[in-house]
Amino acid sequence: MKVLYLLFAVFLLLFQATSGSADPLFADTVECRSQGNFCRAGVCPPTFAATGSCHGGMLKCCSK
């Protein structure tokens, strides 16, 4: 039973570095976010326009 606590601690330490705030891997995503825009799947909100793509063309880059 004590081994489970150790395994749980190791599990948490291993996956701590894989957070959602890691640097994006796609150049188009970096360019979109550096301009103050955001990425979204599907259609942009009504007051925003699609100005490019994100995540290798899978998402849209929405800007005001």
XYZ file of C-alpha atoms in Angstrom:
64
model
C 0.000 0.000 0.000
C 2.889 2.369 0.691
C 4.114 1.759 -2.847
C 0.935 3.302 -4.244
C 1.696 6.611 -2.534
C 5.175 6.588 -4.024
C 3.861 5.761 -7.489
C 1.282 8.527 -7.231
C 3.974 11.062 -6.305
C 6.177 9.952 -9.210
C 3.184 10.129 -11.545
C 2.478 13.735 -10.513
C 6.103 14.751 -10.954
C 6.297 13.227 -14.421
C 3.226 15.006 -15.744
C 3.805 18.325 -14.052
C 5.928 19.597 -16.943
C 3.222 18.880 -19.534
C 0.924 21.772 -18.731
C -1.417 23.439 -21.199
C 0.599 26.644 -21.116
C 3.614 25.138 -22.879
C 4.971 26.883 -25.958
C 2.955 26.150 -29.102
C 4.629 23.898 -31.640
C 3.180 25.551 -34.735
C 4.627 28.722 -36.257
C 1.211 30.018 -37.325
C -0.053 29.734 -33.740
C 2.924 31.708 -32.439
C 2.322 34.411 -35.059
C -1.404 34.618 -34.263
C -0.901 34.945 -30.513
C 1.980 37.398 -30.858
C -0.395 39.795 -32.614
C -2.812 39.665 -29.680
C -5.278 37.348 -31.406
C -6.587 33.952 -30.338
C -7.155 30.553 -31.918
C -10.569 28.943 -32.157
C -12.083 25.840 -33.686
C -14.994 26.621 -35.960
C -16.398 30.089 -36.549
C -15.015 33.172 -34.778
C -17.363 35.077 -32.423
C -19.638 37.701 -34.050
C -17.420 40.736 -33.367
C -14.233 38.981 -34.539
C -12.913 38.101 -38.002
C -10.814 35.148 -39.113
C -7.434 36.547 -40.156
C -5.423 33.352 -40.529
C -4.953 29.845 -39.234
C -3.555 28.139 -36.139
C -2.249 24.693 -35.257
C -1.122 23.895 -38.771
C -4.368 25.045 -40.414
C -6.714 23.117 -38.130
C -8.007 26.199 -36.250
C -8.825 29.790 -37.170
C -6.978 32.852 -35.906
C -9.596 35.360 -34.711
C -8.905 39.077 -34.428
C -10.988 42.110 -33.488
